[in-house]
Tab-separated table of C-alpha atoms in Angstrom:
chain	number	residue	atom	x	y	z
H	1	UNK	CA	36.575	-1.034	7.615
H	2	UNK	CA	34.051	0.534	6.503
H	3	UNK	CA	30.884	-1.746	6.197
H	4	UNK	CA	31.024	-0.134	4.426
H	5	UNK	CA	-1.857	6.531	-1.722
H	6	UNK	CA	-4.128	6.711	-4.704
H	7	UNK	CA	-3.248	8.675	-7.271
H	8	UNK	CA	-3.198	11.727	-8.223
H	9	UNK	CA	-2.960	12.143	-4.361
H	10	UNK	CA	-0.418	15.555	-3.074
H	11	UNK	CA	2.469	15.485	-1.719
H	12	UNK	CA	2.214	16.521	1.847
H	13	UNK	CA	4.525	18.490	3.705
H	14	UNK	CA	7.553	16.455	5.249
H	15	UNK	CA	7.124	17.752	8.772
H	16	UNK	CA	5.885	15.194	10.692
H	17	UNK	CA	4.333	11.909	10.854
H	18	UNK	CA	1.482	10.619	8.587
H	19	UNK	CA	-2.371	10.410	10.486
H	20	UNK	CA	-2.577	6.494	10.854
H	21	UNK	CA	-6.329	6.964	9.851
H	22	UNK	CA	-5.047	7.834	6.790
H	23	UNK	CA	-3.564	4.349	6.125
H	24	UNK	CA	-6.184	2.570	3.517
H	25	UNK	CA	-6.092	-1.330	1.855
H	26	UNK	CA	-5.022	1.672	-1.422
H	27	UNK	CA	-0.987	-0.182	-2.610
H	28	UNK	CA	-1.298	-3.453	-0.157
H	29	UNK	CA	-4.104	-4.204	-3.912
H	30	UNK	CA	-2.661	-3.224	-6.015
H	31	UNK	CA	0.905	-5.155	-5.194
H	32	UNK	CA	-1.273	-8.644	-4.605
H	33	UNK	CA	-3.259	-7.611	-7.957
H	34	UNK	CA	-0.338	-7.080	-9.945
H	35	UNK	CA	1.709	-10.313	-8.049
H	36	UNK	CA	-0.748	-12.557	-6.777
H	37	UNK	CA	1.629	-15.706	-6.699
H	38	UNK	CA	-0.732	-19.498	-8.623
H	39	UNK	CA	0.849	-22.896	-8.301
H	40	UNK	CA	3.832	-23.864	-10.405
H	41	UNK	CA	4.328	-27.722	-10.900
H	42	UNK	CA	8.135	-26.236	-12.336
H	43	UNK	CA	10.468	-23.029	-12.107
H	44	UNK	CA	13.446	-22.313	-10.062
H	45	UNK	CA	11.105	-21.148	-6.519
H	46	UNK	CA	9.057	-23.942	-5.500
H	47	UNK	CA	7.061	-24.804	-2.107
H	48	UNK	CA	8.648	-27.546	0.115
H	49	UNK	CA	8.059	-28.498	3.132
H	50	UNK	CA	11.154	-26.774	5.931
H	51	UNK	CA	14.316	-28.917	6.514
H	52	UNK	CA	17.844	-28.815	7.043
H	53	UNK	CA	18.508	-29.287	3.199
H	54	UNK	CA	20.455	-32.251	4.411
H	55	UNK	CA	17.665	-34.721	4.897
H	56	UNK	CA	16.603	-33.286	8.332
H	57	UNK	CA	13.538	-32.827	8.459
H	58	UNK	CA	12.261	-30.437	10.735
H	59	UNK	CA	7.934	-31.138	11.306
H	60	UNK	CA	5.400	-28.533	12.235
H	61	UNK	CA	7.742	-26.121	11.484
H	62	UNK	CA	6.587	-25.294	7.695
H	63	UNK	CA	4.803	-21.532	7.517
H	64	UNK	CA	5.130	-21.212	10.509
H	65	UNK	CA	6.971	-17.467	10.703
H	66	UNK	CA	5.511	-15.708	13.971
H	67	UNK	CA	7.167	-12.858	15.062
H	68	UNK	CA	8.733	-14.519	17.249
H	69	UNK	CA	8.508	-18.560	16.906
H	70	UNK	CA	9.251	-20.709	19.191
H	71	UNK	CA	12.073	-23.877	19.684
H	72	UNK	CA	10.292	-26.509	16.983
H	73	UNK	CA	10.618	-29.614	18.225
H	74	UNK	CA	12.048	-32.699	16.092
H	75	UNK	CA	10.032	-36.295	17.603
H	76	UNK	CA	9.611	-34.064	20.033
H	77	UNK	CA	12.483	-33.379	21.195
H	78	UNK	CA	13.772	-29.261	22.092
H	79	UNK	CA	15.373	-28.152	18.979
H	80	UNK	CA	17.711	-25.452	20.857
H	81	UNK	CA	21.056	-27.410	18.811
H	82	UNK	CA	20.112	-29.942	16.778
H	83	UNK	CA	18.245	-27.082	14.247
H	84	UNK	CA	21.505	-25.137	15.397
H	85	UNK	CA	23.994	-28.106	14.420
H	86	UNK	CA	21.696	-28.886	11.032
H	87	UNK	CA	22.906	-24.948	10.500
H	88	UNK	CA	25.875	-25.528	10.237
H	89	UNK	CA	26.398	-28.804	8.607
H	90	UNK	CA	25.084	-26.774	5.962
H	91	UNK	CA	27.220	-23.972	5.832
H	92	UNK	CA	30.346	-25.678	3.706
H	93	UNK	CA	32.654	-22.327	5.540
H	94	UNK	CA	31.298	-23.324	8.796
H	95	UNK	CA	33.362	-26.223	7.940
H	96	UNK	CA	37.176	-24.550	7.748
H	97	UNK	CA	36.576	-21.427	9.811
H	98	UNK	CA	34.977	-20.288	13.335
H	99	UNK	CA	32.893	-17.656	11.150
H	100	UNK	CA	31.910	-15.641	12.956
H	101	UNK	CA	30.763	-12.212	11.161
H	102	UNK	CA	27.911	-12.499	10.136
H	103	UNK	CA	27.311	-8.585	10.822
H	104	UNK	CA	29.728	-8.031	7.232
H	105	UNK	CA	28.487	-10.943	5.903
H	106	UNK	CA	27.332	-14.029	6.557
H	107	UNK	CA	28.384	-17.963	5.321
H	108	UNK	CA	25.820	-19.291	3.384
H	109	UNK	CA	23.896	-22.664	3.349
H	110	UNK	CA	23.992	-25.642	0.573
H	111	UNK	CA	20.151	-24.664	0.197
H	112	UNK	CA	20.527	-21.130	-0.336
H	113	UNK	CA	23.691	-21.577	-3.082
H	114	UNK	CA	21.076	-24.782	-4.426
H	115	UNK	CA	18.365	-21.748	-4.888
H	116	UNK	CA	20.245	-19.657	-7.296
H	117	UNK	CA	21.158	-21.587	-9.139
H	118	UNK	CA	18.206	-23.587	-9.442
H	119	UNK	CA	17.247	-19.960	-11.126
H	120	UNK	CA	20.001	-19.519	-13.125
H	121	UNK	CA	19.696	-22.597	-14.560
H	122	UNK	CA	16.623	-21.984	-15.470
H	123	UNK	CA	17.461	-19.029	-17.172
H	124	UNK	CA	20.365	-21.229	-18.917
H	125	UNK	CA	17.955	-23.349	-20.220
H	126	UNK	CA	14.701	-21.472	-21.199
H	127	UNK	CA	16.117	-18.098	-21.092
H	128	UNK	CA	15.371	-15.069	-19.817
H	129	UNK	CA	12.606	-14.398	-21.592
H	130	UNK	CA	10.735	-17.054	-22.100
H	131	UNK	CA	6.955	-17.198	-19.759
H	132	UNK	CA	7.963	-19.984	-18.207
H	133	UNK	CA	10.836	-17.957	-16.724
H	134	UNK	CA	9.056	-14.327	-17.345
H	135	UNK	CA	6.740	-16.060	-14.987
H	136	UNK	CA	8.608	-17.998	-12.379
H	137	UNK	CA	10.701	-14.625	-11.868
H	138	UNK	CA	6.534	-12.743	-11.073
H	139	UNK	CA	6.285	-15.315	-8.888
H	140	UNK	CA	9.792	-15.123	-6.469
H	141	UNK	CA	8.848	-11.526	-6.730
H	142	UNK	CA	6.381	-11.565	-5.245
H	143	UNK	CA	6.855	-14.307	-2.728
H	144	UNK	CA	10.121	-11.907	-1.848
H	145	UNK	CA	7.833	-9.067	-1.065
H	146	UNK	CA	5.471	-11.057	1.058
H	147	UNK	CA	8.944	-13.247	3.546
H	148	UNK	CA	10.505	-9.779	4.036
H	149	UNK	CA	7.015	-7.912	5.010
H	150	UNK	CA	7.092	-10.762	7.407
H	151	UNK	CA	10.640	-10.969	8.699
H	152	UNK	CA	9.582	-7.772	9.437
H	153	UNK	CA	7.342	-8.374	11.741
H	154	UNK	CA	4.271	-8.564	8.838
H	155	UNK	CA	4.466	-6.016	6.707
H	156	UNK	CA	2.363	-6.181	3.948
H	157	UNK	CA	3.853	-6.862	0.429
H	158	UNK	CA	2.231	-3.163	-0.280
H	159	UNK	CA	4.670	-1.446	1.645
H	160	UNK	CA	7.632	-4.343	1.036
H	161	UNK	CA	10.756	-2.326	-1.517
H	162	UNK	CA	13.130	-4.456	-3.205
H	163	UNK	CA	16.350	-2.387	-3.251
H	164	UNK	CA	20.131	-3.326	-3.256
H	165	UNK	CA	20.858	-3.031	0.283
H	166	UNK	CA	19.795	-0.972	3.495
H	167	UNK	CA	22.385	1.483	2.115
H	168	UNK	CA	19.482	2.227	-0.878
H	169	UNK	CA	16.774	1.893	0.907
H	170	UNK	CA	18.533	4.475	3.658
H	171	UNK	CA	18.512	7.119	0.678
H	172	UNK	CA	15.754	6.822	-1.419
H	173	UNK	CA	13.504	7.413	2.426
H	174	UNK	CA	16.472	10.099	2.899
H	175	UNK	CA	16.575	11.851	-0.295
H	176	UNK	CA	12.814	11.371	-1.083
H	177	UNK	CA	11.154	13.345	2.051
H	178	UNK	CA	12.968	16.429	0.494
H	179	UNK	CA	13.931	18.006	3.484
H	180	UNK	CA	15.898	21.036	3.579
H	181	UNK	CA	15.734	24.249	5.584
H	182	UNK	CA	14.497	25.009	8.710
H	183	UNK	CA	14.224	20.796	9.454
H	184	UNK	CA	15.635	19.429	11.385
H	185	UNK	CA	17.572	15.172	10.880
H	186	UNK	CA	18.954	13.079	14.430
H	187	UNK	CA	20.515	10.496	14.440
H	188	UNK	CA	23.351	9.278	16.764
H	189	UNK	CA	27.374	8.126	17.371
H	190	UNK	CA	27.372	4.465	16.684
H	191	UNK	CA	25.730	4.400	13.516
H	192	UNK	CA	27.038	3.535	10.179
H	193	UNK	CA	28.215	5.240	7.648
H	194	UNK	CA	25.828	4.164	5.291
H	195	UNK	CA	23.642	6.149	7.619
H	196	UNK	CA	25.631	8.910	9.241
H	197	UNK	CA	26.462	9.977	5.920
H	198	UNK	CA	23.506	10.314	4.251
H	199	UNK	CA	22.697	12.476	6.772
H	200	UNK	CA	25.639	14.938	6.481
H	201	UNK	CA	24.751	15.018	3.043
H	202	UNK	CA	21.274	16.616	3.609
H	203	UNK	CA	23.289	19.281	5.920
H	204	UNK	CA	25.460	20.533	3.583
H	205	UNK	CA	23.259	20.141	0.477
H	206	UNK	CA	20.050	21.378	1.528
H	207	UNK	CA	20.825	23.015	5.252
H	208	UNK	CA	18.556	20.797	7.533
H	209	UNK	CA	20.702	20.837	10.924
H	210	UNK	CA	22.117	17.533	11.699
H	211	UNK	CA	22.091	16.971	15.582
H	212	UNK	CA	24.492	13.680	16.897
H	213	UNK	CA	23.388	11.779	19.509
H	214	UNK	CA	26.673	10.776	21.390
H	215	UNK	CA	25.638	7.334	23.326
H	216	UNK	CA	27.802	5.202	25.613
H	217	UNK	CA	27.858	1.339	24.839
H	218	UNK	CA	27.128	0.495	27.817
H	219	UNK	CA	23.721	2.913	28.238
H	220	UNK	CA	20.377	1.574	29.461
H	221	UNK	CA	17.846	1.666	27.851
H	222	UNK	CA	16.121	4.472	29.647
H	223	UNK	CA	19.365	6.876	30.096
H	224	UNK	CA	19.318	6.379	25.822
H	225	UNK	CA	15.788	7.342	25.765
H	226	UNK	CA	16.380	10.254	27.484
H	227	UNK	CA	19.761	10.957	25.810
H	228	UNK	CA	17.642	11.163	22.480
H	229	UNK	CA	14.757	13.068	24.296
H	230	UNK	CA	16.713	15.841	25.696
H	231	UNK	CA	18.633	15.929	21.754
H	232	UNK	CA	14.977	15.911	20.533
H	233	UNK	CA	13.476	18.806	22.630
H	234	UNK	CA	16.753	21.827	21.468
H	235	UNK	CA	17.150	20.823	17.984
H	236	UNK	CA	16.217	24.707	16.767
H	237	UNK	CA	14.729	22.991	13.862
H	238	UNK	CA	10.734	21.556	13.219
H	239	UNK	CA	12.622	17.673	13.686
H	240	UNK	CA	11.924	16.137	10.322
H	241	UNK	CA	13.226	12.743	11.302
H	242	UNK	CA	15.650	10.462	13.699
H	243	UNK	CA	17.832	8.436	11.704
H	244	UNK	CA	19.728	5.162	13.630
H	245	UNK	CA	20.273	1.175	14.173
H	246	UNK	CA	18.183	-1.408	16.256
H	247	UNK	CA	21.743	-2.726	16.944
H	248	UNK	CA	25.006	-0.615	16.907
H	249	UNK	CA	27.677	-1.934	14.296
H	250	UNK	CA	30.410	-0.396	15.682
H	251	UNK	CA	29.103	-1.638	19.827
H	252	UNK	CA	26.152	-4.065	19.755
H	253	UNK	CA	24.034	-2.023	21.424
H	254	UNK	CA	20.819	-2.481	21.036
H	255	UNK	CA	18.784	0.292	21.099
H	256	UNK	CA	15.468	1.081	23.020
H	257	UNK	CA	12.794	1.456	19.177
H	258	UNK	CA	9.968	1.434	20.911
H	259	UNK	CA	10.477	4.286	22.963
H	260	UNK	CA	12.263	6.269	20.749
H	261	UNK	CA	9.197	5.913	18.169
H	262	UNK	CA	6.897	6.436	20.079
H	263	UNK	CA	8.801	10.388	22.027
H	264	UNK	CA	9.927	10.766	18.459
H	265	UNK	CA	5.974	10.958	17.378
H	266	UNK	CA	5.087	12.665	19.881
H	267	UNK	CA	6.876	15.933	18.635
H	268	UNK	CA	6.149	15.525	14.900
H	269	UNK	CA	9.052	13.181	13.011
H	270	UNK	CA	9.264	10.641	12.179
H	271	UNK	CA	12.103	7.158	11.960
H	272	UNK	CA	14.160	5.426	9.879
H	273	UNK	CA	15.044	2.671	10.245
H	274	UNK	CA	19.040	1.235	9.087
H	275	UNK	CA	18.199	-2.881	10.643
H	276	UNK	CA	21.942	-4.252	8.741
H	277	UNK	CA	22.390	-5.764	11.853
H	278	UNK	CA	18.104	-6.863	12.518
H	279	UNK	CA	17.404	-8.711	9.780
H	280	UNK	CA	18.148	-12.738	10.699
H	281	UNK	CA	19.485	-11.532	14.282
H	282	UNK	CA	15.792	-10.376	16.343
H	283	UNK	CA	11.969	-10.495	16.403
H	284	UNK	CA	11.255	-7.325	14.405
H	285	UNK	CA	7.647	-5.801	14.352
H	286	UNK	CA	7.492	-2.492	12.751
H	287	UNK	CA	3.605	-2.654	13.889
H	288	UNK	CA	4.713	-3.241	17.256
H	289	UNK	CA	7.356	-0.807	16.646
H	290	UNK	CA	4.778	1.904	14.697
H	291	UNK	CA	8.707	2.645	13.204
H	292	UNK	CA	8.053	4.450	9.645
H	293	UNK	CA	10.872	2.514	7.561
H	294	UNK	CA	12.913	-0.043	7.674
H	295	UNK	CA	16.527	-0.433	5.564
H	296	UNK	CA	17.162	-4.660	5.500
H	297	UNK	CA	20.077	-6.390	3.792
H	298	UNK	CA	19.752	-9.927	2.134
H	299	UNK	CA	23.415	-10.629	3.187
H	300	UNK	CA	24.149	-10.251	6.773
H	301	UNK	CA	22.895	-12.662	9.610
H	302	UNK	CA	20.131	-14.136	6.640
H	303	UNK	CA	23.207	-15.755	5.363
H	304	UNK	CA	21.245	-15.258	2.054
H	305	UNK	CA	23.205	-13.933	-1.454
H	306	UNK	CA	24.936	-10.243	-1.598
H	307	UNK	CA	23.327	-7.736	-3.151
H	308	UNK	CA	19.939	-7.300	-2.021
H	309	UNK	CA	17.986	-6.146	0.463
H	310	UNK	CA	14.520	-4.388	0.800
H	311	UNK	CA	12.702	-1.284	2.326
H	312	UNK	CA	9.386	-1.299	4.620
H	313	UNK	CA	7.851	1.958	4.153
H	314	UNK	CA	4.076	2.400	5.862
H	315	UNK	CA	1.847	2.330	3.540
H	316	UNK	CA	0.164	6.254	4.325
H	317	UNK	CA	3.738	7.130	3.919
H	318	UNK	CA	4.505	6.156	0.924
H	319	UNK	CA	2.732	9.160	-1.260
H	320	UNK	CA	4.944	11.594	1.174
H	321	UNK	CA	8.491	9.279	-0.111
H	322	UNK	CA	9.189	10.811	-3.618
H	323	UNK	CA	11.408	8.167	-5.464
H	324	UNK	CA	15.759	9.474	-6.548
H	325	UNK	CA	15.969	7.321	-9.710
H	326	UNK	CA	13.256	6.734	-11.468
H	327	UNK	CA	11.523	4.522	-13.822
H	328	UNK	CA	8.804	3.570	-15.598
H	329	UNK	CA	6.980	2.635	-13.089
H	330	UNK	CA	7.399	6.221	-11.020
H	331	UNK	CA	4.764	6.838	-13.893
H	332	UNK	CA	0.536	6.421	-12.947
H	333	UNK	CA	0.919	7.155	-16.091
H	334	UNK	CA	2.570	8.898	-18.968
H	335	UNK	CA	2.895	9.508	-23.154
H	336	UNK	CA	4.559	11.133	-25.803
H	337	UNK	CA	2.156	13.973	-25.649
H	338	UNK	CA	3.028	15.193	-23.606
H	339	UNK	CA	1.612	14.521	-20.032
H	340	UNK	CA	2.177	12.737	-17.644
H	341	UNK	CA	1.287	12.063	-13.874
H	342	UNK	CA	4.052	10.565	-10.940
H	343	UNK	CA	3.088	7.944	-9.660
H	344	UNK	CA	2.127	8.190	-5.845
H	345	UNK	CA	0.393	5.887	-4.059
H	346	UNK	CA	2.636	2.411	-4.827
H	347	UNK	CA	5.787	0.673	-3.239
H	348	UNK	CA	7.395	-0.171	-6.795
H	349	UNK	CA	7.239	3.369	-7.785
H	350	UNK	CA	11.233	3.039	-5.819
H	351	UNK	CA	12.177	0.067	-8.158
H	352	UNK	CA	13.781	0.881	-11.124
H	353	UNK	CA	13.794	-2.517	-14.115
H	354	UNK	CA	16.025	-5.122	-14.106
H	355	UNK	CA	15.320	-7.244	-11.195
H	356	UNK	CA	17.777	-9.763	-9.402
H	357	UNK	CA	15.469	-13.541	-9.721
H	358	UNK	CA	18.204	-15.643	-8.286
H	359	UNK	CA	19.376	-13.920	-5.678
H	360	UNK	CA	15.563	-13.230	-4.466
H	361	UNK	CA	15.707	-16.364	-5.366
H	362	UNK	CA	18.819	-17.476	-2.455
H	363	UNK	CA	17.384	-14.856	-0.012
H	364	UNK	CA	13.610	-16.839	-0.264
H	365	UNK	CA	15.810	-19.365	1.157
H	366	UNK	CA	17.657	-17.845	3.149
H	367	UNK	CA	14.519	-16.227	5.205
H	368	UNK	CA	12.807	-18.169	5.404
H	369	UNK	CA	15.244	-20.518	6.808
H	370	UNK	CA	15.420	-17.413	9.367
H	371	UNK	CA	11.816	-17.815	9.994
H	372	UNK	CA	10.933	-21.150	10.717
H	373	UNK	CA	13.988	-21.290	13.280
H	374	UNK	CA	12.126	-18.661	15.082
H	375	UNK	CA	13.548	-15.449	15.364
H	376	UNK	CA	12.958	-14.928	19.382
H	377	UNK	CA	14.867	-18.381	19.194
H	378	UNK	CA	17.847	-17.521	17.439
H	379	UNK	CA	18.298	-13.757	19.549
H	380	UNK	CA	18.255	-16.719	22.468
H	381	UNK	CA	20.884	-18.451	21.137
H	382	UNK	CA	22.403	-15.736	19.761
H	383	UNK	CA	22.947	-13.724	23.710
H	384	UNK	CA	23.256	-16.351	25.462
H	385	UNK	CA	26.541	-16.613	23.627
H	386	UNK	CA	27.160	-13.149	24.313
H	387	UNK	CA	26.510	-13.524	27.513
H	388	UNK	CA	29.470	-17.039	27.915
H	389	UNK	CA	31.447	-14.903	25.277
H	390	UNK	CA	31.535	-11.693	27.950
H	391	UNK	CA	33.168	-14.027	31.037
H	392	UNK	CA	36.179	-15.524	28.768
H	393	UNK	CA	36.928	-12.523	26.814
H	394	UNK	CA	37.252	-10.735	30.802
H	395	UNK	CA	39.591	-13.565	32.614
H	396	UNK	CA	42.220	-12.492	29.669
H	397	UNK	CA	44.510	-10.071	30.680
H	398	UNK	CA	44.396	-6.969	28.393
H	399	UNK	CA	41.321	-6.900	27.325
H	400	UNK	CA	38.365	-4.981	27.648
H	401	UNK	CA	34.995	-5.950	27.121
H	402	UNK	CA	33.070	-2.974	25.305
H	403	UNK	CA	29.853	-4.139	24.614
H	404	UNK	CA	26.583	-4.356	27.263
H	405	UNK	CA	26.493	-6.015	29.978
H	406	UNK	CA	23.064	-5.588	30.377
H	407	UNK	CA	21.013	-7.675	28.878
H	408	UNK	CA	18.382	-5.101	28.787
H	409	UNK	CA	20.844	-3.278	25.779
H	410	UNK	CA	23.410	-6.991	24.431
H	411	UNK	CA	22.808	-8.846	20.742
H	412	UNK	CA	24.762	-11.106	18.560
H	413	UNK	CA	27.181	-8.796	18.260
H	414	UNK	CA	30.479	-8.762	20.595
H	415	UNK	CA	32.965	-6.022	21.068
H	416	UNK	CA	36.152	-5.758	22.403
H	417	UNK	CA	39.816	-3.447	22.639
H	418	UNK	CA	43.435	-5.142	23.565
H	419	UNK	CA	45.556	-2.936	24.922
H	420	UNK	CA	48.770	-2.223	22.857
H	421	UNK	CA	47.640	-4.296	19.763
H	422	UNK	CA	45.365	-2.354	16.225
H	423	UNK	CA	42.273	-4.174	16.602
H	424	UNK	CA	43.134	-4.348	12.186
H	425	UNK	CA	46.327	-6.074	13.519
H	426	UNK	CA	44.364	-8.167	16.064
H	427	UNK	CA	41.683	-9.318	12.808
H	428	UNK	CA	44.269	-9.930	9.930
H	429	UNK	CA	46.453	-12.523	13.366
H	430	UNK	CA	42.746	-13.774	13.977
H	431	UNK	CA	42.237	-15.073	10.444
H	432	UNK	CA	45.792	-16.216	9.534
H	433	UNK	CA	46.336	-17.657	12.877
H	434	UNK	CA	43.480	-19.954	13.846
H	435	UNK	CA	40.964	-19.560	11.850
H	436	UNK	CA	38.970	-16.993	12.728
H	437	UNK	CA	37.068	-14.530	11.007
H	438	UNK	CA	36.047	-11.164	12.877
H	439	UNK	CA	35.920	-7.333	11.984
H	440	UNK	CA	37.475	-5.027	13.927
H	441	UNK	CA	36.150	-1.117	14.135
H	442	UNK	CA	38.425	1.570	13.701
H	443	UNK	CA	35.633	4.081	16.228
H	444	UNK	CA	36.887	2.025	18.918
H	445	UNK	CA	39.667	0.363	17.485
H	446	UNK	CA	38.063	-2.672	18.699
H	447	UNK	CA	37.997	-6.196	17.546
H	448	UNK	CA	34.080	-7.419	16.773
H	449	UNK	CA	32.396	-10.961	16.632
H	450	UNK	CA	29.679	-11.463	15.402
H	451	UNK	CA	27.492	-13.952	17.294
H	452	UNK	CA	25.022	-16.020	15.276
H	453	UNK	CA	22.763	-18.602	16.418
H	454	UNK	CA	24.475	-21.876	14.321
H	455	UNK	CA	28.423	-20.323	16.156
H	456	UNK	CA	29.604	-21.604	19.385
H	457	UNK	CA	31.916	-22.154	22.355
H	458	UNK	CA	33.879	-23.480	20.822
H	459	UNK	CA	34.243	-20.816	18.479
H	460	UNK	CA	34.812	-18.390	20.685
H	461	UNK	CA	37.080	-20.054	22.874
H	462	UNK	CA	39.081	-20.898	19.905
H	463	UNK	CA	39.617	-16.556	18.966
H	464	UNK	CA	40.424	-15.948	23.918
H	465	UNK	CA	43.002	-18.295	22.850
H	466	UNK	CA	44.505	-17.470	20.151
H	467	UNK	CA	44.195	-13.585	21.267
H	468	UNK	CA	46.003	-14.856	25.006
H	469	UNK	CA	48.712	-15.790	22.345
H	470	UNK	CA	49.055	-12.304	20.421
H	471	UNK	CA	49.510	-10.506	23.717
H	472	UNK	CA	51.960	-13.102	24.939
H	473	UNK	CA	53.821	-13.296	21.401
H	474	UNK	CA	53.231	-9.634	19.090
H	475	UNK	CA	51.994	-10.222	15.619
H	476	UNK	CA	54.095	-10.140	13.220
H	477	UNK	CA	54.770	-7.297	11.720
H	478	UNK	CA	54.416	-8.893	7.719
H	479	UNK	CA	50.941	-10.488	8.406
H	480	UNK	CA	48.232	-10.104	5.659
H	481	UNK	CA	46.274	-7.819	5.791
H	482	UNK	CA	41.787	-9.075	6.510
H	483	UNK	CA	40.831	-7.068	4.088
H	484	UNK	CA	42.320	-5.424	0.888
H	485	UNK	CA	43.512	-1.405	0.871
H	486	UNK	CA	39.985	-1.021	-1.108
H	487	UNK	CA	37.857	-1.813	0.651
H	488	UNK	CA	38.620	0.419	3.345
H	489	UNK	CA	38.926	3.467	1.227
H	490	UNK	CA	37.136	6.311	2.711
H	491	UNK	CA	36.579	9.470	5.397
H	492	UNK	CA	35.126	8.395	8.648
H	493	UNK	CA	35.870	6.068	11.102
């Protein structure tokens, strides 16, 4: 399955890292001035204390959004299982499915659905272009930039572009840097098509060099770093860009982002992260890692609605990345007599016109739940479930665990293969026979479980028992595929 600066600043070369000392407050202050958010007593979104959405109040967690987070308390009791139970209670899909596919698309909580509905109801009652609706839209967009900035570990609103998904964010950067002959792009062998295909297209269209670094799922963080260093030093062209996933979608391997960024910057390159498998899964800190670009979605581990994402562009790099799709926001000024000045320093130059306001409302709700849960606590829970899955599946004859066994590179993505069985058939069998929702990865003929904080040992046991039955009894030839053919059409693993 294939999931798939100031105006007038001259454009800098794409080769080499922008100086952090050049970072100013222009973009931050401009965005803030345009999107100031007054207190509102009506509209589709309004601040509320953090809660489970079903009457389970969580005292003391409103406004908690630190990168690491901490285990919250409910009436003095460690939140742990209480928080995850509340999450399950709010998510209708979990009542009938062992849903372990957040790495594809996460199941929505009732509160997310309600946030989307409130905005649609406002538009239904007042129309989308009344002052009330437009004020609400502006407030939502402002809050969205702030919230997604906190998901990314402290990025300013002036560094957050509203996108449709991770792929759009990746394409903005890859196509906007002006890559060409003499430039080198480096990526890895465990990238999603949304990361590696844009790199291939740059090679085909622009003539840049492309280096693909082979990685093994059991490679240590040190081995991954050494492999990347060797590739960076082997490049014939001038290093322009490294594109990589912080968590590999195909194996669940957590890559050493900080070390990779450091080595890339030392050689004058920039780093773009495909964060499809990280937002809502683990603590992200773009400041600490000093990464240059980071693209994330709403609908995967954040469990928000489909059709929305965010792109972080470090403030001093905004003038260097040209918008490829353009509308009025890409202009600092223009008239109808031939005068035009391009927008250079505002993040909004990457955005077009119509804003999916209802999706923004739902994503804010989903992201705030993750932040209030504590990103570190969510990741601890996910990796704990991954360890349990490893132990359970290693006891199944005919199953080979593909995902990392080392906690330093482990994530909540757990992948395995089944001897003699096609992974797509196993995936279909799991959903048909035991209502286990997961996915297969063609590249390794593997089955992937996305183990989120709301999942349980019982979910994993259910999947393992079903796999045991498939091995023992076989899988019927006429079982319906888990995905429609149109969804898996296209070339590549």
